Short mmCIF file of C-alpha atoms and ligand atoms in Angstrom, two decimals:
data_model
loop_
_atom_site.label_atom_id
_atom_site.label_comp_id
_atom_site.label_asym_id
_atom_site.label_seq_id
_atom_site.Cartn_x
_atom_site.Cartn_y
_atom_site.Cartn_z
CA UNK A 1 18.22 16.51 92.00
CA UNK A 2 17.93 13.51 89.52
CA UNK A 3 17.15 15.85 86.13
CA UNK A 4 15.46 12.54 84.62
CA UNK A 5 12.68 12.03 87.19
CA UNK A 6 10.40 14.42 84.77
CA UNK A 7 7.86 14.21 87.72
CA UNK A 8 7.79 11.98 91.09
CA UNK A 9 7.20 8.73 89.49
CA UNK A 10 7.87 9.11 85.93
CA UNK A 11 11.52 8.82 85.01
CA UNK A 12 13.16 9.52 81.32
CA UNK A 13 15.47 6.32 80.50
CA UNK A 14 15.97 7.53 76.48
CA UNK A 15 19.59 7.82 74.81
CA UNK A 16 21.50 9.97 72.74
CA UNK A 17 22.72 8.67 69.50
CA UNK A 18 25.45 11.55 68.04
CA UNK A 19 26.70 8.80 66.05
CA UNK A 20 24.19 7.61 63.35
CA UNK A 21 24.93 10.16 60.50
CA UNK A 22 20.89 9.45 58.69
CA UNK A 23 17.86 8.84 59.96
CA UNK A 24 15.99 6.38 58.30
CA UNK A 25 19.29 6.09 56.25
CA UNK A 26 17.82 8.97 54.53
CA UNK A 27 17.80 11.88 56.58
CA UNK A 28 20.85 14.15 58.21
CA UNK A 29 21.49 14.19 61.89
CA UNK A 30 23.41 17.27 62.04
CA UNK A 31 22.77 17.32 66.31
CA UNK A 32 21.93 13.50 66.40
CA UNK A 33 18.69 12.13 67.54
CA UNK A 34 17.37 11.16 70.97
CA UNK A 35 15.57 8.05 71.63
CA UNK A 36 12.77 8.43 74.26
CA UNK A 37 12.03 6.36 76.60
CA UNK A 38 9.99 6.97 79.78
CA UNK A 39 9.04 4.45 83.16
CA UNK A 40 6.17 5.12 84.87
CA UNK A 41 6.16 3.85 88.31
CA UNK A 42 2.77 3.27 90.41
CA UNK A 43 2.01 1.83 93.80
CA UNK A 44 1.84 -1.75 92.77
CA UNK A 45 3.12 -1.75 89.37
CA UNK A 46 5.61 -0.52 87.11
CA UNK A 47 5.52 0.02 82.65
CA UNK A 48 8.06 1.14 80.70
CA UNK A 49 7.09 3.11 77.66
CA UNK A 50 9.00 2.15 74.31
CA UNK A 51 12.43 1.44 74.03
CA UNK A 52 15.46 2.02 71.84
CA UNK A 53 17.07 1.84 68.78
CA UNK A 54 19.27 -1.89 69.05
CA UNK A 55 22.93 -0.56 68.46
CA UNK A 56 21.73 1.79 72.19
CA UNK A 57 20.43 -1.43 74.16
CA UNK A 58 23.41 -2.40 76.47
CA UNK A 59 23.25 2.18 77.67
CA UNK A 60 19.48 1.79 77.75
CA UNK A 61 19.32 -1.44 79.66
CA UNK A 62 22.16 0.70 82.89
CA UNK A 63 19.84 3.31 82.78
CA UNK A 64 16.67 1.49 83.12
CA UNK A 65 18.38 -0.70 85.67
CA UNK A 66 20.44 2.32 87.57
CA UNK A 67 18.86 5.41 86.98
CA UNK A 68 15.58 4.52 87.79
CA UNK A 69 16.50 1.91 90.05
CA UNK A 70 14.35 -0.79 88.57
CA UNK A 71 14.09 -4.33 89.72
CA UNK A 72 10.96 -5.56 88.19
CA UNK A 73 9.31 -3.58 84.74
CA UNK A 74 5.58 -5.27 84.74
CA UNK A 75 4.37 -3.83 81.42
CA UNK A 76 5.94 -2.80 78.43
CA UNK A 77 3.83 -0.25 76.56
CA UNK A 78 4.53 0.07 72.72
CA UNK A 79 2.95 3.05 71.04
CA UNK A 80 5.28 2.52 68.61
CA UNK A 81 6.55 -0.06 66.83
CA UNK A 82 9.04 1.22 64.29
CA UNK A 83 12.80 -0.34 64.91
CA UNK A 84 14.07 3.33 66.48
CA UNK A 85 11.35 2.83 69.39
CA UNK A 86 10.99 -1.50 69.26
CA UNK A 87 14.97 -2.56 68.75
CA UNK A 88 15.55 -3.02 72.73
CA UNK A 89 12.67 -5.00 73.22
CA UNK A 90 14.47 -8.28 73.35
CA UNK A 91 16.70 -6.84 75.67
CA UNK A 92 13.92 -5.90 78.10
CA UNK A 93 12.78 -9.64 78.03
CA UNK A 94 15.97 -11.23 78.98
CA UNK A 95 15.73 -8.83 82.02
CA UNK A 96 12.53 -9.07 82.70
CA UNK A 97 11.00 -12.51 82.22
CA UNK A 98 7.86 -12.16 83.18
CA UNK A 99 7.48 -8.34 81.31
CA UNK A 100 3.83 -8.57 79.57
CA UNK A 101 3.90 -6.48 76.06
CA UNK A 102 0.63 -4.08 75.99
CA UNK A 103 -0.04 -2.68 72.04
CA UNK A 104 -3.18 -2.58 70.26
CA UNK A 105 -4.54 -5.17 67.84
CA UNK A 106 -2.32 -4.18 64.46
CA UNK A 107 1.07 -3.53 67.57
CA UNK A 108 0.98 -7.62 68.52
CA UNK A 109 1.21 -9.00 65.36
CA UNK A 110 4.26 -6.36 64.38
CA UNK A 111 6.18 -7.28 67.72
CA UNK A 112 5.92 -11.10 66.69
CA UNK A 113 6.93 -10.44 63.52
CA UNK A 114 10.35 -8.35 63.98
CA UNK A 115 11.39 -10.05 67.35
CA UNK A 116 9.80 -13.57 66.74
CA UNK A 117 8.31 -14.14 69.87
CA UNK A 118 5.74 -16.80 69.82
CA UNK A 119 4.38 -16.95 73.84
CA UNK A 120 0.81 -15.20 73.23
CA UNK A 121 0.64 -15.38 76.87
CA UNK A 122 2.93 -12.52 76.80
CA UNK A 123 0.73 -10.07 74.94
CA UNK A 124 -2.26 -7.86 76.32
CA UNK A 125 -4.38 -6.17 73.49
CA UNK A 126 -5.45 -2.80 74.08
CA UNK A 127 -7.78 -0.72 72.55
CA UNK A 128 -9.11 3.03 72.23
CA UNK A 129 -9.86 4.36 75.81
CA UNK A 130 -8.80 1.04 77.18
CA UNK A 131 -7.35 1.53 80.70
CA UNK A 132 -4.24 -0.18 82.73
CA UNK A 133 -4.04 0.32 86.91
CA UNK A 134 -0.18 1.01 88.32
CA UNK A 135 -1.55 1.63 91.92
CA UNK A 136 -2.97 4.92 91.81
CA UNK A 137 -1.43 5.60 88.23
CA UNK A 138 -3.95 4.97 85.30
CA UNK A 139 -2.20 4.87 81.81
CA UNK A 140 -5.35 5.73 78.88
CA UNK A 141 -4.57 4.49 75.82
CA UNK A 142 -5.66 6.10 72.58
CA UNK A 143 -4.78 4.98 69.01
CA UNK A 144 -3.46 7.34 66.25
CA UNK A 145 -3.10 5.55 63.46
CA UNK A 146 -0.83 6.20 60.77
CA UNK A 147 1.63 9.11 62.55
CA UNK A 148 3.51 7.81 61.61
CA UNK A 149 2.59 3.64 61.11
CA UNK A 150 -0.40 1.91 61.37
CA UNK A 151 0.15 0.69 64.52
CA UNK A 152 1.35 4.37 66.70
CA UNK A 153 -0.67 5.03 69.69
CA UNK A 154 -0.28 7.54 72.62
CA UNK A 155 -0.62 6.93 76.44
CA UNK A 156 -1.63 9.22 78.92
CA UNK A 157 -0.56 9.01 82.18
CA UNK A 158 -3.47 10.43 84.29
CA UNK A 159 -2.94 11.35 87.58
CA UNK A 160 0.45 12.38 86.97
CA UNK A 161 -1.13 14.33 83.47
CA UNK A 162 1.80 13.26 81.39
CA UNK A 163 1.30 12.03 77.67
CA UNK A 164 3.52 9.70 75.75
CA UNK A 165 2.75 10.97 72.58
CA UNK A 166 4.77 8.66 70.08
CA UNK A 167 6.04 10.53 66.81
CA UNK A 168 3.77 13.33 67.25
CA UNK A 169 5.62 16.63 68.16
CA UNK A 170 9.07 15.29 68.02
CA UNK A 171 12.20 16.15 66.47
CA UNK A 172 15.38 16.15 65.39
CA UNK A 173 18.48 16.91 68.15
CA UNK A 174 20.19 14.77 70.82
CA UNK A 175 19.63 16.24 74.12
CA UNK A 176 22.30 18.10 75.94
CA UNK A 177 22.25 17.40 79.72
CA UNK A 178 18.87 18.72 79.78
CA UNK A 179 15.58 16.43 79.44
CA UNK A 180 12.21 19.12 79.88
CA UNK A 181 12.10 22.36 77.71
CA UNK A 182 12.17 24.85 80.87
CA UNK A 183 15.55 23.62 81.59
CA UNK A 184 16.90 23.76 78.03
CA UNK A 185 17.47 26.73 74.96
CA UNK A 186 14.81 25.17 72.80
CA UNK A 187 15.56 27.40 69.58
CA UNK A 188 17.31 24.94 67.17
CA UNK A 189 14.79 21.97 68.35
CA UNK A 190 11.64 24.21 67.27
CA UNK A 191 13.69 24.32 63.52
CA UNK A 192 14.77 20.72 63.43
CA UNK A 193 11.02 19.92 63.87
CA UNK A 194 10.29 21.68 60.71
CA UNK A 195 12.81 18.81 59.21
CA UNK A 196 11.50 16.16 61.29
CA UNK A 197 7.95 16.47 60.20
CA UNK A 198 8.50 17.05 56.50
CA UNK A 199 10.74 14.68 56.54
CA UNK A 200 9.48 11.85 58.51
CA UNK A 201 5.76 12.40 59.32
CA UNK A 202 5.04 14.64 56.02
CA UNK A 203 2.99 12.59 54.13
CA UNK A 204 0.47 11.67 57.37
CA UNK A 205 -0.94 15.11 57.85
CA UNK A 206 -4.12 14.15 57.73
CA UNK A 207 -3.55 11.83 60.40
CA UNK A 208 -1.44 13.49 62.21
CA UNK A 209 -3.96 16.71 62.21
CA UNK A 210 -6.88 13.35 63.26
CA UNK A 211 -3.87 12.78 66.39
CA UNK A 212 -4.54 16.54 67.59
CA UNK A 213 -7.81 16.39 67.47
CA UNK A 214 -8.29 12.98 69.35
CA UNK A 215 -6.42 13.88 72.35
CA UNK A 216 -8.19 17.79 72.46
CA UNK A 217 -9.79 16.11 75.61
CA UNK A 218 -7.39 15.14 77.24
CA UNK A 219 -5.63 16.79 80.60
CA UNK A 220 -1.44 16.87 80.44
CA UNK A 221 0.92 19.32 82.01
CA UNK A 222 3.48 17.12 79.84
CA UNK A 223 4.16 15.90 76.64
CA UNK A 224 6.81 12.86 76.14
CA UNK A 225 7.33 12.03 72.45
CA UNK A 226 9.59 9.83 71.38
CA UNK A 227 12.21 12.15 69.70
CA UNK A 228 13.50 15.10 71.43
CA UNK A 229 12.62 17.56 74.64
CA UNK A 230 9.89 16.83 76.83
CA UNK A 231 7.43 19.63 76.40
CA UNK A 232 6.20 21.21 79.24
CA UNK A 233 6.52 25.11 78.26
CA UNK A 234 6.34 25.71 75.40
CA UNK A 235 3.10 22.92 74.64
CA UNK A 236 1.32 25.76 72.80
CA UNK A 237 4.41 26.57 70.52
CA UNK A 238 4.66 22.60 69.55
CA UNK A 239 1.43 22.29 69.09
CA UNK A 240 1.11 25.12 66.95
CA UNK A 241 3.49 24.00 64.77
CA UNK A 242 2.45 20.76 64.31
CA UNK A 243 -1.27 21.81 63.72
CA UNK A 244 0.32 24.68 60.82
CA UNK A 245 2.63 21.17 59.17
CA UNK A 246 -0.03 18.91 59.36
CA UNK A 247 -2.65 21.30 57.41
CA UNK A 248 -0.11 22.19 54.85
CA UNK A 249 -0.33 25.62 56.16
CA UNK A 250 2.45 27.92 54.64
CA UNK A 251 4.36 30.96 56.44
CA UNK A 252 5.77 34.26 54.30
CA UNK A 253 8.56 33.14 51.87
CA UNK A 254 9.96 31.72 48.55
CA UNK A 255 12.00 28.32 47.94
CA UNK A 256 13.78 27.68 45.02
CA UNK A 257 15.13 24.59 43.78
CA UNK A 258 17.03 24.01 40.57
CA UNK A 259 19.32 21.40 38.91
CA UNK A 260 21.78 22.55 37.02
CA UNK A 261 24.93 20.74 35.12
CA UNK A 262 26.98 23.53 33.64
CA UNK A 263 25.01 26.79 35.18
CA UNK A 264 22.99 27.47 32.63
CA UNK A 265 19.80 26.30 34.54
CA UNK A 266 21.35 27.93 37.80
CA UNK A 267 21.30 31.34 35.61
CA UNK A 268 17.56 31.01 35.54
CA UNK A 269 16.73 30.51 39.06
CA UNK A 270 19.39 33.20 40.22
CA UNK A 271 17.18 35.64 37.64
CA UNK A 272 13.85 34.10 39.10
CA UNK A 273 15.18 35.03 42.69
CA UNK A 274 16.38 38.39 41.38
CA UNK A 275 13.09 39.09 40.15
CA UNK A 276 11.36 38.48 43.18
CA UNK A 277 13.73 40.26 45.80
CA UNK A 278 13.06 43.12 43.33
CA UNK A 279 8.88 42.35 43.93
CA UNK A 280 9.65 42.62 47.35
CA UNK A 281 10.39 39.28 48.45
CA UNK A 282 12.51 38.74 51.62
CA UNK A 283 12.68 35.38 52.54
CA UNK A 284 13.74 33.15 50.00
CA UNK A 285 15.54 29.91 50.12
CA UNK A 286 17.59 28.68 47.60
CA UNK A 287 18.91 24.76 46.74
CA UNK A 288 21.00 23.26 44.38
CA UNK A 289 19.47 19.84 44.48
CA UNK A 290 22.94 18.46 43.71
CA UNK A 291 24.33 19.77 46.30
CA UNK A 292 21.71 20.52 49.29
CA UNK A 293 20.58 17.38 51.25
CA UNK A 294 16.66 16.20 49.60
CA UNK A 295 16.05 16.94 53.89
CA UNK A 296 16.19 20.60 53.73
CA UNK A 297 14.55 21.06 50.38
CA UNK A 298 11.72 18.98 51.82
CA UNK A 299 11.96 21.27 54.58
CA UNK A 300 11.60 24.47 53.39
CA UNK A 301 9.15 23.23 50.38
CA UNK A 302 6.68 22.42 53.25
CA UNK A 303 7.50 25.76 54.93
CA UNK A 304 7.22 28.55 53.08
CA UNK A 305 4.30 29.13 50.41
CA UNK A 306 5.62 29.82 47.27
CA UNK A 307 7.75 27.49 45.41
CA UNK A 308 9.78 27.49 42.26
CA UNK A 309 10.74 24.18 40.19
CA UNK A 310 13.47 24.09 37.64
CA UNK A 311 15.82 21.29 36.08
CA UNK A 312 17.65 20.82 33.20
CA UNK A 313 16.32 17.71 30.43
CA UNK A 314 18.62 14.95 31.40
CA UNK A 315 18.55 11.25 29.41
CA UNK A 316 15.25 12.71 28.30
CA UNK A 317 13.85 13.30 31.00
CA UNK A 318 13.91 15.22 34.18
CA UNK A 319 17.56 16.08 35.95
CA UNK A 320 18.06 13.38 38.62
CA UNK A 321 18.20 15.30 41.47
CA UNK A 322 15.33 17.36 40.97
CA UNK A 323 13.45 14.23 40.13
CA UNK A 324 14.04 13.01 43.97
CA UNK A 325 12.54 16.36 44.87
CA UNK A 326 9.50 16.30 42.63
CA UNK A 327 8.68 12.77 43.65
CA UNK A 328 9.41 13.90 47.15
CA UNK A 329 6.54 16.70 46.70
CA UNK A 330 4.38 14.45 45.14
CA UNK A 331 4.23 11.73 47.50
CA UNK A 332 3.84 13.97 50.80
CA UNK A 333 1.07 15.63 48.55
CA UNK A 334 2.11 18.72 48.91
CA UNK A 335 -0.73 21.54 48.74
CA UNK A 336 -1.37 25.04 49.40
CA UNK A 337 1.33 26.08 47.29
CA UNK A 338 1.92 28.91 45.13
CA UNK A 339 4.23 27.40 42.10
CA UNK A 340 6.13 28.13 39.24
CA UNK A 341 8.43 25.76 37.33
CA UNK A 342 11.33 26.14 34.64
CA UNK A 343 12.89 23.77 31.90
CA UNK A 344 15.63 24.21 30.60
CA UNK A 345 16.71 21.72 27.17
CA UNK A 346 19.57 21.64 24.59
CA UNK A 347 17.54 19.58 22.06
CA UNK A 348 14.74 17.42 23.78
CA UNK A 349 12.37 20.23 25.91
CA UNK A 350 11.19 17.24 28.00
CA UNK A 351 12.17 18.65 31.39
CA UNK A 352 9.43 21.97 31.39
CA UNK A 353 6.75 19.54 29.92
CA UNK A 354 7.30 17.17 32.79
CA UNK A 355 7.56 19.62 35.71
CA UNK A 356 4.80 21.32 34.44
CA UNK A 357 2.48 17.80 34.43
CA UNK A 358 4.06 17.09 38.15
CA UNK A 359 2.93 19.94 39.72
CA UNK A 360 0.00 20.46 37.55
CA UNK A 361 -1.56 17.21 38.97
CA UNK A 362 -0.85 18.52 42.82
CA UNK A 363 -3.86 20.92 42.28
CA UNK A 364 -1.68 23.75 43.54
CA UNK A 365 -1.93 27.50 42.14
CA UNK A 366 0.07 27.73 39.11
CA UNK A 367 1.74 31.25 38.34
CA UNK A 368 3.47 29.61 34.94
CA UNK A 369 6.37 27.41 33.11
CA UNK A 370 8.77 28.36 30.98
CA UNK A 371 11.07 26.27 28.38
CA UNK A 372 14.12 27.50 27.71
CA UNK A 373 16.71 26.23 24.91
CA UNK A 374 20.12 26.56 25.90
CA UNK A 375 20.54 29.94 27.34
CA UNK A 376 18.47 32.39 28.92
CA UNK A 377 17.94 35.29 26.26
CA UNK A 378 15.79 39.00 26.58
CA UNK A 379 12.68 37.44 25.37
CA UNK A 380 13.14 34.35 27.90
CA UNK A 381 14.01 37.19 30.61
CA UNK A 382 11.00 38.98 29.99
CA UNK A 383 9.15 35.61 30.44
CA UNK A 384 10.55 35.10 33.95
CA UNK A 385 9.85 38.82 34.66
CA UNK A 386 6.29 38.22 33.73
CA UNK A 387 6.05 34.94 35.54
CA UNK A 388 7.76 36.54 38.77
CA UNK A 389 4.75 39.13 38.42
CA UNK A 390 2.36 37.08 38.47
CA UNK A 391 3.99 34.60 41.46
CA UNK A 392 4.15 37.39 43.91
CA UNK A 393 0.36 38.52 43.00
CA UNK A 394 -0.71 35.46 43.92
CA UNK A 395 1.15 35.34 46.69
CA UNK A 396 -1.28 35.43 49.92
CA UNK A 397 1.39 36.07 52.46
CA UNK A 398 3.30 39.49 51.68
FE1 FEO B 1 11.08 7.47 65.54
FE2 FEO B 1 8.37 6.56 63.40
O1 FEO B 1 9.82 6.44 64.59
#
């Protein structure tokens, strides 16, 4: 049994990379990160869907060659363009000569641009619903802009009802021997997609909830993104998921995220969590933004539906770490948030007023702020008890 023909004619040739410690040079990679790539073989011709990262060309060009025993690639299909998915490209057109590149209109003019290839006789430009014959094999192409560049597309293999979905319902996670979900324990890539999206596709919801919607219509047993498992099983779970991300759509819990340079600031968010477990409140995730990764504060942020902001005043103005997390918040616009924040000052109380403005200007549900000079004290306590109160009331998920 050859575990990477995914179906008679449609063969996974993506990598593993366990070595690359960020993503993006941002992002951890805890289990590494699989690069997808998929060939689609028809009666007469044959198209290759993406490639690879560059540093995984020379493993990606055996297994195109050996695995799926590939003399001639026709078409190469690029639904997206971004370096992780576009890197092997010149190494598919010293192999294949006479390879023509399909992408749509905003695709050509990227490929030319990171891989300097000037031929325009090697370019065919597709466009929405625009169709390609293998021999009894039609790949559909739709365009889904902005999930998570301009350019992203999907392709749908039709007879064989597999679609190559691009960003859209990947994640995080080298695979492990297996390639489709039935064959695999799927657990810890269903929470690295929580990561993946927030991370990576977070700020695209719209678009990515437009992606959902435009391929509703659409018949697939299969879905082949470019990151992670091929889903087969567990579609609905995926989809699900993505659908819940995309619309900002909380689940039951608390995170907290705090800055703090001598504990002081640390005191207050300890009392804040105190004060909710006491309300009731089960789930609730905790970060020191100096010492959690920016990833999983992202992560949970977008998760769970209330949140609570604090940071000390630093250089007069807000605590360095928290500030990656605030701008982090603001520029996936966060919304449907229950939030709360905390300042905490020596001399300057610029660090409430500021957290306060940030996450006044999200238009999310604002249960309070609360300055506090130096140390917490029984009238600041009482504050945060009152404030905690008022959190968990309007709280919609109990
Ligand atoms: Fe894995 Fe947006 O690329």
């Amino acid at each position: 049994m050859n575990i990477r023909e995914i179906i008679p004619g449609v063969h996974y040739v993506g990598v593993n990379d366990r070595t690359t410690r960020l993503f993006e040079a941002l992002w951890p990679l805890p289990y590494g990160v699989s690069y997808n790539s998929y060939i689609v073989k028809g009666c007469s011709k044959t198209a290759l869907i993406d490639t690879v990262e560059l540093g995984h060309s020379r493993e990606f060009m055996q297994r195109v060659k050996l695995e799926a025993g590939i003399e001639k690639i026709d078409y190469l299909i690029i639904n997206h363009m971004e370096p992780d998915h576009s890197g092997a490209i010149p190494s598919i057109i010293d192999a294949f000569p006479d390879i023509k590149i399909i992408g749509n209109k905003i695709t050509i003019p990227m490929v030319k641009g990171f891989y300097h290839i000037k031929d325009d006789n090697r370019f065919i430009t597709v466009a929405d619903n625009d169709t390609l014959d293998l021999g009894g094999c039609t790949l559909l192409f739709r365009t889904t802009p902005m999930v998570h560049w301009p350019e992203t597309m999907m392709t749908l293999c039709v007879e064989k009802k597999i679609l190559f979905s691009g960003d859209v319902f990947g994640t995080f996670g080298a695979l492990a021997g297996g390639i489709i979900d039935r064959d695999m324990d799927c657990s810890h890539y269903l929470d690295e997609m929580y990561r993946y999206y927030s991370n990576i596709v977070g700020k695209y919801g719209r678009f990515a909830l437009a992606a959902v919607s435009k391929i509703k219509d659409l018949d697939y047993d299969y879905i082949g993104s470019t990151h992670g498992p091929i889903w087969h099983e567990m579609i609905p779970e995926v989809m699900e998921i993505t659908r819940r991300l995309a619309s900002y759509e909380p689940e039951k819990g608390v995170t907290v995220i705090y800055g703090s340079m001598y504990g002081n600031t640390a005191e207050i968010a300890e009392t804040f969590a105190c004060e909710l477990s006491k309300r009731g409140v089960k789930k609730i995730a905790i970060h020191n933004a100096s010492v959690s990764s920016l990833s999983d504060m992202i992560s949970d942020a977008f998760r769970y539906e209330g949140l609570i902001v604090g940071a000390p005043t630093y250089n007069g103005t807000l605590f360095p770490a928290v500030k990656q997390f605030t701008d982090a918040m603001v520029t996936r616009e966060i919304r449907n948030k229950v939030v709360a924040t905390f300042g905490s000052y020596t001399w300057a109380p610029a660090s409430p007023k500021i957290l306060d403005e940030t996450f006044g200007s999200l238009n999310l549900k604002n249960a309070g702020n609360i300055a506090i000079k130096q140390t917490i004290d029984d009238e600041t306590a009482a504050k945060i008890s009152e404030i905690a109160d008022t959190f968990v009331g309007m709280l919609t998920l109990k």
